[in-house]
Short mmCIF file of C-alpha atoms in Angstrom, two decimals:
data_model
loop_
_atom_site.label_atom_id
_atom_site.label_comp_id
_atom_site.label_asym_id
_atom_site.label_seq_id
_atom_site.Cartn_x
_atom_site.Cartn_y
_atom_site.Cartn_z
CA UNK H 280 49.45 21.69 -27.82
CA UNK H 281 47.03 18.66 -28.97
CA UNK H 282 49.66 16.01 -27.24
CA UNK H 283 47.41 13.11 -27.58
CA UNK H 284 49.81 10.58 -25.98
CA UNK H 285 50.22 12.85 -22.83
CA UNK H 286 46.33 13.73 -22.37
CA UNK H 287 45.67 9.85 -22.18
CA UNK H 288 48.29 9.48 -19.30
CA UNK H 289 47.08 12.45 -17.59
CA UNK H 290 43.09 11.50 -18.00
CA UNK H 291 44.41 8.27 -16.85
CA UNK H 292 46.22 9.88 -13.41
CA UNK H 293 42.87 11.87 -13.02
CA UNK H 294 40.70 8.46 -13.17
CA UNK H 295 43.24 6.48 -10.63
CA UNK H 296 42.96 9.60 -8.34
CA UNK H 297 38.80 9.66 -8.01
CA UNK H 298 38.80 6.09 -7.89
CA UNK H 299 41.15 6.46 -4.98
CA UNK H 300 38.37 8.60 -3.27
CA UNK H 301 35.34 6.62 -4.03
CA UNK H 302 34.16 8.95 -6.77
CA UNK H 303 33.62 6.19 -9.33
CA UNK H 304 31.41 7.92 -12.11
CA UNK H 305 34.30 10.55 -12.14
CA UNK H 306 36.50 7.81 -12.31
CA UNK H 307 34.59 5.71 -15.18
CA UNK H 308 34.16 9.04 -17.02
CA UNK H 309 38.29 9.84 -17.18
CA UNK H 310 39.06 6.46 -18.18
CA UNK H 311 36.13 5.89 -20.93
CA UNK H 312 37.77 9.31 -22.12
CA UNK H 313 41.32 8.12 -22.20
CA UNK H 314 40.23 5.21 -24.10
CA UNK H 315 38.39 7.43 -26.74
CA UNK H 316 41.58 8.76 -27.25
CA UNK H 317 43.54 5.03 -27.42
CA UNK H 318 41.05 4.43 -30.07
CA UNK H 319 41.27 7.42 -32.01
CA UNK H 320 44.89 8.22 -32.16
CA UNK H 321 46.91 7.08 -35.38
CA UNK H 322 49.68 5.65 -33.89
CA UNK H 323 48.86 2.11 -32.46
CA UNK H 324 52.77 0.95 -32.58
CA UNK H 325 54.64 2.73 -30.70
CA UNK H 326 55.33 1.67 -27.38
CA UNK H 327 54.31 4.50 -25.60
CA UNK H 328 50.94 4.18 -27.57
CA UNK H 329 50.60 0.65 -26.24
CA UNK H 330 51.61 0.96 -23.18
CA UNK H 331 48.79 4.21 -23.10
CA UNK H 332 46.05 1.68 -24.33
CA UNK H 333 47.14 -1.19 -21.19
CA UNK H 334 47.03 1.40 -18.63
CA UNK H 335 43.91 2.82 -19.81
CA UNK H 336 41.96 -0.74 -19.67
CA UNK H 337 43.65 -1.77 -16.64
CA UNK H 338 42.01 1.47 -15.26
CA UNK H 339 38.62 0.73 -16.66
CA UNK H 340 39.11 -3.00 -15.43
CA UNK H 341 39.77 -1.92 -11.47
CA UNK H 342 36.57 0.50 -12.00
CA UNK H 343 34.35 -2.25 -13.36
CA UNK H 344 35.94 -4.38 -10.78
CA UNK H 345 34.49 -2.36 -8.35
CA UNK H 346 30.93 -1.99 -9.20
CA UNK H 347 31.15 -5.56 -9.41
CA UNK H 348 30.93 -6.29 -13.28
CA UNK H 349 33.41 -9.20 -12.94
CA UNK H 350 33.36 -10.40 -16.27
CA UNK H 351 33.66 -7.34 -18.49
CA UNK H 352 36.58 -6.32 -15.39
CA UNK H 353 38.11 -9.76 -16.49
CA UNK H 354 37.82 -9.53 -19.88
CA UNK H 355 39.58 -5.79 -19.34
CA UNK H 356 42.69 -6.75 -17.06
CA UNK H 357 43.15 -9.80 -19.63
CA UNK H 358 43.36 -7.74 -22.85
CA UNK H 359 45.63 -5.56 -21.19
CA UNK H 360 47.57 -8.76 -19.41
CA UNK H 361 48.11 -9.64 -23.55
CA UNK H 362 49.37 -5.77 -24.06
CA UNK H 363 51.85 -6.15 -20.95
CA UNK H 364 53.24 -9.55 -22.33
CA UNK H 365 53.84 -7.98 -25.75
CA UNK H 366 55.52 -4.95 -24.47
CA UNK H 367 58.10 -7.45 -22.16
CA UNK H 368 56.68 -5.91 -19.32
CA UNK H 369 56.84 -7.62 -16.07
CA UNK H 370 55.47 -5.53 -13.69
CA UNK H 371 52.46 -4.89 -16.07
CA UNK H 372 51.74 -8.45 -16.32
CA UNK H 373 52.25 -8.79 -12.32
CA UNK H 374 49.48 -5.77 -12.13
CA UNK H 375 46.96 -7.80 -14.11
CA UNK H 376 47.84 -11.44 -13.00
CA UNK H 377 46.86 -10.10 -9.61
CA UNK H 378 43.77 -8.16 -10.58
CA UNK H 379 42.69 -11.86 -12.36
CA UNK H 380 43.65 -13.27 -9.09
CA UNK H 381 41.14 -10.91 -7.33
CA UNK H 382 38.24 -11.50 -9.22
CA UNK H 383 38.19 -15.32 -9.13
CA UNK H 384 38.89 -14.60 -5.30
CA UNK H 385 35.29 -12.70 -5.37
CA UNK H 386 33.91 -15.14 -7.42
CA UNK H 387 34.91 -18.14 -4.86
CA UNK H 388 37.78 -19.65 -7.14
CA UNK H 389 40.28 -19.60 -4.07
CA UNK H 390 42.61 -22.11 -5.45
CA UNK H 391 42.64 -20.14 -8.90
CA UNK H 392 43.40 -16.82 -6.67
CA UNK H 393 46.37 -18.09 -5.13
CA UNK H 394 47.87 -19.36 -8.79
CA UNK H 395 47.01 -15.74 -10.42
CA UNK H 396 48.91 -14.33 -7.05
CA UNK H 397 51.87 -16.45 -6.83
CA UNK H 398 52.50 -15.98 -10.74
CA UNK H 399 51.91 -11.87 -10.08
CA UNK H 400 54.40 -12.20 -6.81
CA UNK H 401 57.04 -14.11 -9.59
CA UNK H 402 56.58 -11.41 -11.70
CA UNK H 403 57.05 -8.38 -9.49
CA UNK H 404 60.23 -9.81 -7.63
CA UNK H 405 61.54 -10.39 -11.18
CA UNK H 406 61.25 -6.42 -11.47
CA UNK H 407 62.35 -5.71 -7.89
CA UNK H 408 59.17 -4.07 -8.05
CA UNK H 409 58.41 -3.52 -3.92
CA UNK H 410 54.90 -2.08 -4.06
CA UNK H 411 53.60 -4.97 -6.01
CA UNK H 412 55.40 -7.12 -3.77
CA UNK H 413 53.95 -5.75 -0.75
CA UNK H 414 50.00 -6.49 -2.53
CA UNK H 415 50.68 -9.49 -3.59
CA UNK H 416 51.77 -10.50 0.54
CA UNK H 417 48.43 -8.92 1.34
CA UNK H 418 46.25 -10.84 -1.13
CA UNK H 419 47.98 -14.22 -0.10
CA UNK H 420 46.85 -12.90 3.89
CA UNK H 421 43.64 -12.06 2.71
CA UNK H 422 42.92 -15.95 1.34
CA UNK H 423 44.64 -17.59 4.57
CA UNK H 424 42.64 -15.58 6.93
CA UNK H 425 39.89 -16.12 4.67
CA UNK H 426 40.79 -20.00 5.23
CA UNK H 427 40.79 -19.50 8.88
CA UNK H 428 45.19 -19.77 8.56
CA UNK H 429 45.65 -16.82 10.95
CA UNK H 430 49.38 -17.14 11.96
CA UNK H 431 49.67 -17.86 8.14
CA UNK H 432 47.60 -14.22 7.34
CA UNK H 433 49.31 -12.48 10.13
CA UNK H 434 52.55 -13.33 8.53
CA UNK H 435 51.74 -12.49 5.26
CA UNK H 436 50.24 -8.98 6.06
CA UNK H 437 53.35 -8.52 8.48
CA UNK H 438 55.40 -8.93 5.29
CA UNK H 439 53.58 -6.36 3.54
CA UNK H 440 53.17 -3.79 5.79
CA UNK H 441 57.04 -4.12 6.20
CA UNK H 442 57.60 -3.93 2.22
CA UNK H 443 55.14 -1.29 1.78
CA UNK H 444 56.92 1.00 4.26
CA UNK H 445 59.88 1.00 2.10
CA UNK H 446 57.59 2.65 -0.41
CA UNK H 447 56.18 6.09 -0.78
CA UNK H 448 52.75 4.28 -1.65
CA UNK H 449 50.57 5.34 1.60
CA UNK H 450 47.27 3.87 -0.21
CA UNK H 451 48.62 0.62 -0.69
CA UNK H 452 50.56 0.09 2.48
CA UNK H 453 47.38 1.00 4.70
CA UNK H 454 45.41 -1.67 3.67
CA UNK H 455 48.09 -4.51 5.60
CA UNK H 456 47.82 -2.10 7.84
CA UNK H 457 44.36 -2.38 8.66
CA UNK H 458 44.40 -5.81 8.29
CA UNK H 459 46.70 -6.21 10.85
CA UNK H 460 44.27 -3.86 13.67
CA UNK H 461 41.32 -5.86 12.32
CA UNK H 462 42.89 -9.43 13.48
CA UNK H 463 44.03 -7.19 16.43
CA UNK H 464 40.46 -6.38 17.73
CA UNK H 465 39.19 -9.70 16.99
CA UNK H 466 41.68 -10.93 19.27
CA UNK H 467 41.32 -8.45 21.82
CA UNK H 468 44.84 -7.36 21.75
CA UNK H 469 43.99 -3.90 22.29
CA UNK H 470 47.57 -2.45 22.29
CA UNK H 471 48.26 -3.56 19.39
CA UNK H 472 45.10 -2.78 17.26
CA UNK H 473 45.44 0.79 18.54
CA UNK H 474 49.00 1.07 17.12
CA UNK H 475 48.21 0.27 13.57
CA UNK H 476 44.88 2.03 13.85
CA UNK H 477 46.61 5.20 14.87
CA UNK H 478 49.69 4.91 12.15
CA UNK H 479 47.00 4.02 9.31
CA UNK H 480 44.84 7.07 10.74
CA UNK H 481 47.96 9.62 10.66
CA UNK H 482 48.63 8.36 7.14
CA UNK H 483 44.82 8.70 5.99
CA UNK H 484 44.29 11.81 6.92
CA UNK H 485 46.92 12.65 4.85
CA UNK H 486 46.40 11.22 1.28
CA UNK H 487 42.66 12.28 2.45
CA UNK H 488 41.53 8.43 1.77
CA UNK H 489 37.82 8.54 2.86
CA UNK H 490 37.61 5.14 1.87
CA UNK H 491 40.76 3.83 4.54
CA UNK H 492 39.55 6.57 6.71
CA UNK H 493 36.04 5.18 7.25
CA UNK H 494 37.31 1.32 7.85
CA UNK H 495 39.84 2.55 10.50
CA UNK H 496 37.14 5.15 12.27
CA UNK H 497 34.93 1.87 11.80
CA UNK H 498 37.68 -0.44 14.22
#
């Protein structure tokens, strides 16, 4: 039926769902495709056209992200951090604050990370919005354990594996959960580790996440 504004969404779904399995060419390819469209369609004012456009470079951002092109990932999650803040959108904005907060985290910026997550955490509760909630705990674990803060990290990921459960979100709320095994084995406590290892291989297997699959085979 040529319905532009629902192709974009759905080559959008299709690039979030090979990027969830590793397949990033597929990935890049949907999204690149999706924006084509953005660019091509008439209607640049509605809001479901903007909102089309954010999504679609947030998409292409997380993909560029992951081949490690930091700056063109930065300059793509801050374009469509602008689109979010027009639209009134706070869990948009929370979505790229914490993106922005990943890459200075990869870049070494720790101090700048935490800002980027504490202002996406604001953002997210403001929206009641529990997934985001649940990452942002995780990324504040990831830069204490990073610091050598364990208690502080084991706290924080305990807080997100908690708020992810509430969710229906299985690829977001196994990555607390391996965090938690991983500090687990490293301190021996084998009981423990096994427990998360087993619940995060259960849920794996079934979202068929070769990606969470291979770090949990891997503790």
């Amino acid at each position: 039926i040529n319905d532009t504004i629902q192709m974009v969404i759905a080559l959008n779904n299709q690039g979030t769902n090979f990027r969830r399995l590793s397949a990033m060419k597929e990935a890049s390819d949907y999204h690149f495709r999706a924006l084509a469209l953005c660019d091509a369609y008439s209607d640049t004012t509605t809001y479901i056209a903007k909102k089309n456009l954010v999504r679609t470079l947030n998409g292409l951002g997380n993909i560029l992200m992951s081949l490690g092109n930091n700056e063109a990932a930065e300059n793509a999650f801050r374009r469509a951090l602008d689109g979010e803040q027009k639209l009134g959108s706070a869990t948009g904005q929370a979505i790229n604050l914490a993106n922005i907060g990943s890459i200075k985290n990869h870049v070494g910026e720790r101090d700048s990370a935490r800002i980027y997550y504490n202002r996406s955490m604001e953002k997210n509760r403001e929206d009641k919005n529990t997934v985001g909630i649940s990452l942002c705990y995780t990324y504040l674990g990831n830069l204490d354990r990073d610091a050598g803060r364990m208690s502080e990290a084991l706290e924080n990921y305990r807080h997100a594996y908690t708020e992810g459960r509430k969710t229906d979100d299985v690829w977001h709320w196994l990555t607390p959960c391996i965090s938690l095994a991983e500090i687990y084995v490293d301190y021996n406590a084998v009981d423990s580790a096994f427990y998360y290892i087993n619940v995060g291989l259960d849920a794996a297997r079934q979202i068929h996440s070769s990606e969470h699959l291979r770090d949990l085979y891997g503790l």
